[in-house]
Amino acid sequence: MSARILLLPGDGIGPEVTKAARLCLEAVGAACGLSLSFEEAPFGGAGIDACGEPLPAETLAKARASDAVFLGAVGGPAWDGGAVRPEAGLLGLRKALGLFANLRPVKVMAGLEDFSPLRAERVRGADLLIVRELTGGLYFGAREEGRERASDTCVYTRDEVSRIASVAFEAARGRSGRVTSVDKANVLATSRLWRAVVEDVAKDYPDVALDHQLVDSCAMALVPHPARFDVILTENLFGDILSDEAAVIAGSIGLLGSASLGAGGPGLFEPIHGSAPDIAGQDKANPAGAIASAALLLRHGLREARAAELIEAALEAELRAGPLTADLGGSSGCAAFAGRVAARIAKDAARAA
Ligand code: NAD
Ligand code: IPM
Ligand code: MN
């Protein structure tokens, strides 16, 4: 098997965590006999600096021609107040590749409950999947921006809701079989449409249990009862907010990876954290979320489940063994942690052979 992977390191800690992910992909490629080739392209703030735009045409063309795209992170104070923001490149890329489904798995690993700021008994067994709609809603509606008045428009169509709901129900089938659809149907028209469409899609999945929860109540319930959730299905902005909240339940925003998938083209795989300008360039970033995203790239992007499992097992083992990065209370650097995961991948693969 051979695959072309486009790396978009981006800004801040993006290049540091991208290097970490690449190291692990190279290790698993060598171990499993996958021929992975890598290319890098400017994106985000780095795209603005190099080409005057956050998503240069050449970067988009390379993304379309690749088998999977890996993104570090974009944004930072250097580009605040500019004509165009680095984040616009990310939204443009998601839209251009049709990546409507964003999967954000959150798992509190057995024995690692103490990473969480919550008491161990509260988070034990938490294993949830946030399925976030990624190309609609407030992010992409008509926008007006004036000095005295501004507006953002939230639009959802039946088709947009229906296709993301199907993704959530399919995912639930391979898990604990429960979907919680999160909306604000007591206020928003888009949420009432959302709820009705999700009910319709649910008819095709009688084996999956569905409930609906208002987003404010869900945000509250996630803290005392994270283990009660299985699949959380929600719209773009709610999913953005709830996934940062869920990440910290597992211990750190630096732990979570994500997969953004569409209708068959290359997927985009990225940690959920941002460019962390406060720790950029200091080798302090936790690369676990990026490494977890590399595993998702193998599983969902390249259909290489065994290689994905090798990465996940090695990452989990290194999180148990330590030393950890500073966000988890340790003193390891980003590169050293990634180096240990990569070495363990090679060792585990050799043992299994
Ligand atoms: P952030 O996620 O960058 O940082 C929030 C906090 O978490 C900071 O204290 C940071 O140091 C810490 N943190 C984040 N990732 C970490 C990691 N891997 N290891 C250890 N600590 C980590 O969020 P922010 O500060 O709100 O945003 C900074 C910039 O990143 C903004 O420009 C924002 O738009 C952008 N952003 C980009 C993405 C993306 O590229 N996908 C995602 C979120 C935010
Ligand atoms: C994320 C980020 C992005 C989002 C920003 C940078 C546009 O926060 O991937 O979670 O809001 O989707
Ligand atoms: Mn976010």
Short mmCIF file of C-alpha atoms and ligand atoms in Angstrom, two decimals:
data_model
loop_
_atom_site.label_atom_id
_atom_site.label_comp_id
_atom_site.label_asym_id
_atom_site.label_seq_id
_atom_site.Cartn_x
_atom_site.Cartn_y
_atom_site.Cartn_z
CA MET A 1 0.00 0.00 0.00
CA SER A 2 1.27 3.47 -0.78
CA ALA A 3 -0.20 6.84 0.16
CA ARG A 4 0.63 10.51 -0.22
CA ILE A 5 0.15 12.53 2.93
CA LEU A 6 0.07 16.30 2.79
CA LEU A 7 1.33 17.94 6.00
CA LEU A 8 0.12 21.43 6.88
CA PRO A 9 2.21 22.33 9.95
CA GLY A 10 0.68 25.82 10.24
CA ASP A 11 1.46 28.13 13.14
CA GLY A 12 2.56 28.22 16.77
CA ILE A 13 2.96 24.70 18.13
CA GLY A 14 1.58 23.34 14.83
CA PRO A 15 5.02 22.54 13.35
CA GLU A 16 6.18 20.90 16.60
CA VAL A 17 3.21 18.55 16.88
CA THR A 18 3.22 17.86 13.12
CA LYS A 19 6.83 16.68 13.39
CA ALA A 20 5.76 14.38 16.22
CA ALA A 21 2.90 12.92 14.19
CA ARG A 22 5.14 12.41 11.17
CA LEU A 23 7.72 10.58 13.27
CA CYS A 24 5.06 8.12 14.43
CA LEU A 25 3.64 7.71 10.93
CA GLU A 26 7.13 6.96 9.63
CA ALA A 27 7.70 4.44 12.40
CA VAL A 28 4.44 2.63 11.73
CA GLY A 29 4.98 2.83 7.97
CA ALA A 30 8.33 1.09 8.32
CA ALA A 31 6.91 -1.46 10.76
CA CYS A 32 3.86 -2.37 8.67
CA GLY A 33 5.41 -2.10 5.22
CA LEU A 34 3.32 0.93 4.21
CA SER A 35 4.89 3.23 1.70
CA LEU A 36 3.93 6.69 3.01
CA SER A 37 5.27 9.78 1.27
CA PHE A 38 5.10 13.21 2.84
CA GLU A 39 4.94 16.71 1.45
CA GLU A 40 4.52 20.00 3.33
CA ALA A 41 2.65 23.10 2.20
CA PRO A 42 2.11 26.59 3.64
CA PHE A 43 -1.23 27.10 5.39
CA GLY A 44 -2.81 29.45 7.92
CA GLY A 45 -0.57 32.26 9.14
CA ALA A 46 2.34 30.55 7.39
CA GLY A 47 0.29 30.69 4.18
CA ILE A 48 -0.35 34.40 4.66
CA ASP A 49 3.37 35.01 5.21
CA ALA A 50 4.47 32.92 2.22
CA CYS A 51 1.73 33.65 -0.34
CA GLY A 52 -0.51 36.39 1.07
CA GLU A 53 -3.40 34.01 1.77
CA PRO A 54 -4.17 31.40 4.43
CA LEU A 55 -5.19 28.74 1.89
CA PRO A 56 -2.94 29.26 -1.12
CA ALA A 57 -4.31 27.75 -4.36
CA GLU A 58 -1.31 25.46 -4.63
CA THR A 59 -1.85 24.15 -1.10
CA LEU A 60 -5.49 23.36 -1.91
CA ALA A 61 -4.49 21.63 -5.14
CA LYS A 62 -1.96 19.50 -3.24
CA ALA A 63 -4.60 18.67 -0.63
CA ARG A 64 -7.02 17.50 -3.32
CA ALA A 65 -4.31 15.37 -4.92
CA SER A 66 -3.32 13.70 -1.65
CA ASP A 67 -4.69 10.60 0.05
CA ALA A 68 -4.95 12.34 3.44
CA VAL A 69 -4.16 15.74 4.92
CA PHE A 70 -2.65 16.31 8.35
CA LEU A 71 -2.92 19.72 10.00
CA GLY A 72 -0.99 20.99 13.02
CA ALA A 73 -2.76 24.21 14.05
CA VAL A 74 -3.32 27.70 12.72
CA GLY A 75 -3.63 31.19 14.13
CA GLY A 76 -1.88 33.48 16.54
CA PRO A 77 -1.44 37.08 17.61
CA ALA A 78 0.93 37.83 14.72
CA TRP A 79 -2.02 37.83 12.31
CA ASP A 80 -4.62 39.53 14.52
CA GLY A 81 -6.08 42.60 12.88
CA GLY A 82 -4.95 41.57 9.40
CA ALA A 83 -7.25 41.66 6.37
CA VAL A 84 -7.68 37.90 6.50
CA ARG A 85 -7.26 35.54 9.43
CA PRO A 86 -5.36 32.22 9.38
CA GLU A 87 -8.52 30.49 10.65
CA ALA A 88 -10.29 31.44 7.41
CA GLY A 89 -7.91 29.05 5.64
CA LEU A 90 -9.06 26.18 7.83
CA LEU A 91 -12.73 26.92 7.20
CA GLY A 92 -11.99 27.23 3.47
CA LEU A 93 -10.18 23.89 3.41
CA ARG A 94 -12.99 22.09 5.28
CA LYS A 95 -15.54 23.51 2.87
CA ALA A 96 -13.49 22.93 -0.28
CA LEU A 97 -12.90 19.28 0.62
CA GLY A 98 -16.55 18.82 1.68
CA LEU A 99 -15.56 17.67 5.17
CA PHE A 100 -18.94 17.80 6.87
CA ALA A 101 -18.27 15.19 9.55
CA ASN A 102 -15.87 15.90 12.37
CA LEU A 103 -15.22 12.98 14.72
CA ARG A 104 -13.70 13.83 18.10
CA PRO A 105 -13.20 10.78 20.33
CA VAL A 106 -12.67 11.41 24.05
CA LYS A 107 -11.57 8.54 26.25
CA VAL A 108 -10.45 8.43 29.84
CA MET A 109 -8.05 5.51 29.78
CA ALA A 110 -8.23 3.00 32.62
CA GLY A 111 -5.65 3.94 35.25
CA LEU A 112 -5.15 7.42 33.79
CA GLU A 113 -8.14 9.01 35.55
CA ASP A 114 -5.79 11.22 37.54
CA PHE A 115 -4.98 13.26 34.41
CA SER A 116 -8.44 14.75 34.82
CA PRO A 117 -9.04 17.83 36.94
CA LEU A 118 -12.20 16.00 38.10
CA ARG A 119 -12.25 13.27 40.72
CA ALA A 120 -11.30 9.84 39.36
CA GLU A 121 -14.66 8.26 40.23
CA ARG A 122 -16.46 10.90 38.16
CA VAL A 123 -14.50 10.31 34.96
CA ARG A 124 -13.78 6.57 35.21
CA GLY A 125 -14.97 4.76 32.09
CA ALA A 126 -15.76 7.92 30.13
CA ASP A 127 -15.56 7.03 26.44
CA LEU A 128 -17.50 9.29 24.14
CA LEU A 129 -17.45 10.36 20.54
CA ILE A 130 -18.44 13.87 19.53
CA VAL A 131 -19.82 13.94 16.00
CA ARG A 132 -19.70 17.59 15.01
CA GLU A 133 -21.28 18.98 11.85
CA LEU A 134 -18.44 20.92 10.24
CA THR A 135 -19.48 22.78 7.10
CA GLY A 136 -22.74 24.49 8.07
CA GLY A 137 -24.33 26.62 10.74
CA LEU A 138 -23.06 29.96 12.01
CA TYR A 139 -19.56 29.35 10.68
CA PHE A 140 -20.72 29.48 7.07
CA GLY A 141 -23.89 31.61 7.07
CA ALA A 142 -24.11 35.14 5.66
CA ARG A 143 -22.09 37.57 7.74
CA GLU A 144 -22.16 41.33 8.07
CA GLU A 145 -19.53 43.23 9.94
CA GLY A 146 -19.85 46.92 10.67
CA ARG A 147 -18.68 49.22 13.39
CA GLU A 148 -22.20 49.65 14.79
CA ARG A 149 -23.86 46.40 13.76
CA ALA A 150 -22.76 42.89 12.94
CA SER A 151 -24.59 39.68 12.20
CA ASP A 152 -23.93 35.99 11.63
CA THR A 153 -26.59 33.77 10.14
CA CYS A 154 -27.26 30.18 11.16
CA VAL A 155 -28.65 28.04 8.35
CA TYR A 156 -29.16 24.28 8.23
CA THR A 157 -30.91 22.26 5.54
CA ARG A 158 -32.54 18.86 5.90
CA ASP A 159 -29.81 17.23 3.81
CA GLU A 160 -27.03 18.72 5.91
CA VAL A 161 -28.59 17.46 9.14
CA SER A 162 -29.53 14.11 7.70
CA ARG A 163 -26.04 13.19 6.45
CA ILE A 164 -24.30 14.06 9.73
CA ALA A 165 -27.00 12.25 11.72
CA SER A 166 -26.34 9.12 9.66
CA VAL A 167 -22.65 9.35 10.50
CA ALA A 168 -23.51 9.50 14.22
CA PHE A 169 -25.94 6.56 14.09
CA GLU A 170 -23.47 4.44 12.10
CA ALA A 171 -20.74 5.26 14.64
CA ALA A 172 -23.04 4.37 17.54
CA ARG A 173 -23.60 0.91 16.05
CA GLY A 174 -19.91 0.16 16.44
CA ARG A 175 -19.92 1.49 20.02
CA SER A 176 -22.45 1.38 22.87
CA GLY A 177 -25.42 2.08 20.61
CA ARG A 178 -26.54 5.40 22.06
CA VAL A 179 -26.82 8.81 20.38
CA THR A 180 -27.45 12.04 22.28
CA SER A 181 -28.42 14.76 19.84
CA VAL A 182 -27.60 18.17 21.26
CA ASP A 183 -29.41 21.33 20.19
CA LYS A 184 -31.11 24.48 21.45
CA ALA A 185 -34.61 23.59 20.23
CA ASN A 186 -36.25 25.68 22.95
CA VAL A 187 -35.01 28.80 21.12
CA LEU A 188 -33.58 28.18 17.65
CA ALA A 189 -35.48 27.31 14.48
CA THR A 190 -32.41 25.51 13.09
CA SER A 191 -32.42 23.34 16.22
CA ARG A 192 -36.08 22.41 15.79
CA LEU A 193 -35.35 21.34 12.20
CA TRP A 194 -32.28 19.50 13.50
CA ARG A 195 -34.37 17.59 16.04
CA ALA A 196 -37.06 16.64 13.53
CA VAL A 197 -34.54 15.41 10.96
CA VAL A 198 -32.59 13.42 13.54
CA GLU A 199 -35.87 11.74 14.57
CA ASP A 200 -36.47 10.80 10.92
CA VAL A 201 -32.98 9.37 10.47
CA ALA A 202 -33.36 7.43 13.73
CA LYS A 203 -36.17 5.38 12.14
CA ASP A 204 -33.51 3.64 10.04
CA TYR A 205 -31.59 2.72 13.20
CA PRO A 206 -34.07 1.02 15.53
CA ASP A 207 -31.13 -0.69 17.26
CA VAL A 208 -29.66 2.65 18.36
CA ALA A 209 -31.10 4.52 21.37
CA LEU A 210 -31.64 8.22 20.74
CA ASP A 211 -32.20 11.04 23.16
CA HIS A 212 -32.18 14.81 22.77
CA GLN A 213 -30.55 17.26 25.12
CA LEU A 214 -30.38 21.03 25.17
CA VAL A 215 -26.83 22.28 24.78
CA ASP A 216 -26.67 24.20 28.05
CA SER A 217 -27.87 21.15 29.94
CA CYS A 218 -25.40 18.92 28.08
CA ALA A 219 -22.51 21.26 28.96
CA MET A 220 -23.55 20.96 32.58
CA ALA A 221 -24.05 17.17 32.55
CA LEU A 222 -20.68 16.46 30.93
CA VAL A 223 -18.85 17.53 34.08
CA PRO A 224 -20.51 15.33 36.72
CA HIS A 225 -21.45 12.45 34.38
CA PRO A 226 -19.10 12.18 31.39
CA ALA A 227 -19.34 8.38 31.41
CA ARG A 228 -23.10 8.47 30.71
CA PHE A 229 -22.55 9.66 27.13
CA ASP A 230 -21.74 7.55 24.09
CA VAL A 231 -22.13 9.46 20.79
CA ILE A 232 -22.88 13.18 21.01
CA LEU A 233 -24.29 14.47 17.73
CA THR A 234 -24.35 18.22 17.34
CA GLU A 235 -24.06 21.23 15.08
CA ASN A 236 -20.90 23.12 14.26
CA LEU A 237 -20.56 25.73 17.01
CA PHE A 238 -21.97 23.60 19.82
CA GLY A 239 -19.56 20.82 18.82
CA ASP A 240 -16.62 23.19 18.90
CA ILE A 241 -17.41 24.27 22.44
CA LEU A 242 -18.41 20.89 23.85
CA SER A 243 -15.30 19.20 22.46
CA ASP A 244 -12.94 21.56 24.29
CA GLU A 245 -14.94 20.91 27.45
CA ALA A 246 -14.83 17.15 26.92
CA ALA A 247 -11.10 17.27 26.18
CA VAL A 248 -10.28 18.73 29.53
CA ILE A 249 -12.35 16.04 31.24
CA ALA A 250 -9.79 13.56 29.88
CA GLY A 251 -6.99 15.70 31.28
CA SER A 252 -5.75 18.13 28.65
CA ILE A 253 -6.76 19.65 25.38
CA GLY A 254 -3.40 18.36 24.16
CA LEU A 255 -4.68 14.78 24.24
CA LEU A 256 -7.44 14.87 21.65
CA GLY A 257 -7.25 14.09 17.97
CA SER A 258 -9.92 14.47 15.32
CA ALA A 259 -10.90 13.25 11.89
CA SER A 260 -12.81 15.41 9.42
CA LEU A 261 -14.43 13.33 6.71
CA GLY A 262 -16.59 13.99 3.70
CA ALA A 263 -17.99 12.27 0.71
CA GLY A 264 -15.05 10.17 -0.33
CA GLY A 265 -12.16 12.58 -1.00
CA PRO A 266 -9.14 12.97 1.27
CA GLY A 267 -9.91 13.50 4.96
CA LEU A 268 -8.31 16.10 7.22
CA PHE A 269 -6.79 14.96 10.49
CA GLU A 270 -5.89 17.42 13.21
CA PRO A 271 -5.56 17.73 16.96
CA ILE A 272 -8.44 19.76 18.41
CA HIS A 273 -6.18 22.26 20.15
CA GLY A 274 -5.02 25.53 18.65
CA SER A 275 -1.62 27.02 17.98
CA ALA A 276 -1.00 27.69 21.72
CA PRO A 277 1.03 30.86 21.21
CA ASP A 278 1.88 30.90 24.93
CA ILE A 279 4.06 27.80 24.64
CA ALA A 280 5.02 27.85 20.93
CA GLY A 281 8.64 27.20 20.00
CA GLN A 282 9.53 25.94 23.49
CA ASP A 283 9.20 22.18 22.97
CA LYS A 284 6.45 22.19 25.63
CA ALA A 285 3.46 21.09 23.55
CA ASN A 286 1.81 17.77 24.24
CA PRO A 287 1.99 15.88 20.92
CA ALA A 288 -0.53 13.21 22.02
CA GLY A 289 -3.48 14.82 20.20
CA ALA A 290 -1.45 15.05 17.01
CA ILE A 291 -0.29 11.45 17.36
CA ALA A 292 -3.88 10.34 18.03
CA SER A 293 -4.86 12.22 14.84
CA ALA A 294 -2.19 10.31 12.94
CA ALA A 295 -3.85 7.09 14.12
CA LEU A 296 -7.23 8.40 12.92
CA LEU A 297 -5.60 9.24 9.59
CA LEU A 298 -4.54 5.62 9.23
CA ARG A 299 -7.91 4.21 10.32
CA HIS A 300 -10.34 6.50 8.52
CA GLY A 301 -8.15 8.04 5.82
CA LEU A 302 -6.15 5.05 4.65
CA ARG A 303 -8.18 2.12 6.04
CA GLU A 304 -5.11 0.74 7.81
CA ALA A 305 -6.67 -0.35 11.09
CA ARG A 306 -3.73 -2.39 12.31
CA ALA A 307 -1.31 0.49 11.86
CA ALA A 308 -3.75 2.78 13.69
CA GLU A 309 -3.95 0.35 16.60
CA LEU A 310 -0.16 0.14 16.81
CA ILE A 311 0.06 3.91 17.19
CA GLU A 312 -2.77 4.04 19.73
CA ALA A 313 -1.32 1.25 21.85
CA ALA A 314 2.14 2.83 21.88
CA LEU A 315 0.71 6.25 22.73
CA GLU A 316 -1.35 4.85 25.58
CA ALA A 317 1.65 2.91 26.90
CA GLU A 318 3.84 6.05 26.89
CA LEU A 319 1.09 8.04 28.61
CA ARG A 320 1.13 5.38 31.33
CA ALA A 321 4.91 5.14 31.55
CA GLY A 322 5.75 8.84 31.40
CA PRO A 323 7.56 11.15 31.62
CA LEU A 324 4.73 13.38 30.47
CA THR A 325 4.59 16.88 29.02
CA ALA A 326 3.97 19.91 31.25
CA ASP A 327 0.19 20.10 30.63
CA LEU A 328 -0.06 16.68 32.34
CA GLY A 329 2.26 17.73 35.14
CA GLY A 330 5.48 16.24 33.72
CA SER A 331 8.77 17.60 32.50
CA SER A 332 9.15 15.86 29.13
CA GLY A 333 9.63 17.85 25.97
CA CYS A 334 7.35 17.40 22.96
CA ALA A 335 10.06 15.87 20.75
CA ALA A 336 11.30 13.46 23.43
CA PHE A 337 7.78 12.20 24.14
CA ALA A 338 7.12 11.66 20.44
CA GLY A 339 10.47 9.91 20.08
CA ARG A 340 9.51 7.44 22.80
CA VAL A 341 6.15 6.71 21.15
CA ALA A 342 7.86 6.13 17.79
CA ALA A 343 10.47 3.84 19.36
CA ARG A 344 7.74 1.86 21.07
CA ILE A 345 5.84 1.45 17.80
CA ALA A 346 8.94 -0.09 16.22
CA LYS A 347 9.55 -2.33 19.24
CA ASP A 348 5.91 -3.52 19.49
CA ALA A 349 5.76 -4.25 15.77
CA ALA A 350 8.98 -6.24 15.91
CA ARG A 351 7.65 -8.25 18.85
CA ALA A 352 4.37 -9.01 17.05
CA ALA A 353 6.15 -10.11 13.85
P1 NAD B 1 -5.29 26.85 22.17
O1 NAD B 1 -5.88 25.49 22.05
O2 NAD B 1 -4.24 27.20 21.19
O3 NAD B 1 -4.69 27.04 23.64
C1 NAD B 1 -5.49 27.02 24.81
C2 NAD B 1 -4.61 26.62 26.01
O4 NAD B 1 -4.30 25.25 25.91
C3 NAD B 1 -3.27 27.37 26.06
O5 NAD B 1 -2.92 27.60 27.41
C4 NAD B 1 -2.29 26.37 25.44
O6 NAD B 1 -0.97 26.50 25.90
C5 NAD B 1 -2.90 25.04 25.86
N1 NAD B 1 -2.61 24.01 24.86
C6 NAD B 1 -3.18 23.89 23.63
N2 NAD B 1 -2.66 22.86 22.98
C7 NAD B 1 -1.76 22.29 23.80
C8 NAD B 1 -0.88 21.18 23.68
N3 NAD B 1 -0.84 20.41 22.57
N4 NAD B 1 -0.07 20.88 24.72
C9 NAD B 1 -0.11 21.63 25.83
N5 NAD B 1 -0.90 22.70 26.02
C10 NAD B 1 -1.72 23.03 24.99
O7 NAD B 1 -6.50 27.89 22.09
P2 NAD B 1 -6.46 29.50 22.01
O8 NAD B 1 -5.36 30.03 22.83
O9 NAD B 1 -7.83 29.90 22.26
O10 NAD B 1 -6.15 29.79 20.48
C11 NAD B 1 -4.88 30.15 19.96
C12 NAD B 1 -4.98 30.26 18.46
O11 NAD B 1 -5.23 28.97 17.91
C13 NAD B 1 -6.13 31.16 17.97
O12 NAD B 1 -5.65 31.88 16.87
C14 NAD B 1 -7.20 30.17 17.54
O13 NAD B 1 -8.05 30.66 16.55
C15 NAD B 1 -6.36 29.04 17.02
N6 NAD B 1 -7.01 27.74 17.01
C16 NAD B 1 -6.72 26.93 15.95
C17 NAD B 1 -7.22 25.65 15.89
C18 NAD B 1 -6.84 24.78 14.74
O14 NAD B 1 -5.94 25.10 14.00
N7 NAD B 1 -7.50 23.67 14.52
C19 NAD B 1 -8.01 25.15 16.95
C20 NAD B 1 -8.30 26.01 18.02
C21 NAD B 1 -7.78 27.29 18.05
C1 IPM B 2 -11.36 23.84 15.99
C2 IPM B 2 -11.04 25.32 15.97
C3 IPM B 2 -11.60 25.96 14.72
C4 IPM B 2 -13.12 25.83 14.80
C5 IPM B 2 -11.21 27.42 14.49
C6 IPM B 2 -9.74 27.64 14.54
C7 IPM B 2 -11.76 27.92 13.20
O1 IPM B 2 -11.46 25.93 17.14
O2 IPM B 2 -10.98 23.13 15.03
O3 IPM B 2 -11.95 23.37 16.96
O4 IPM B 2 -13.78 26.62 15.46
O5 IPM B 2 -13.64 24.90 14.17
MN MN B 3 -12.19 24.54 18.64
#
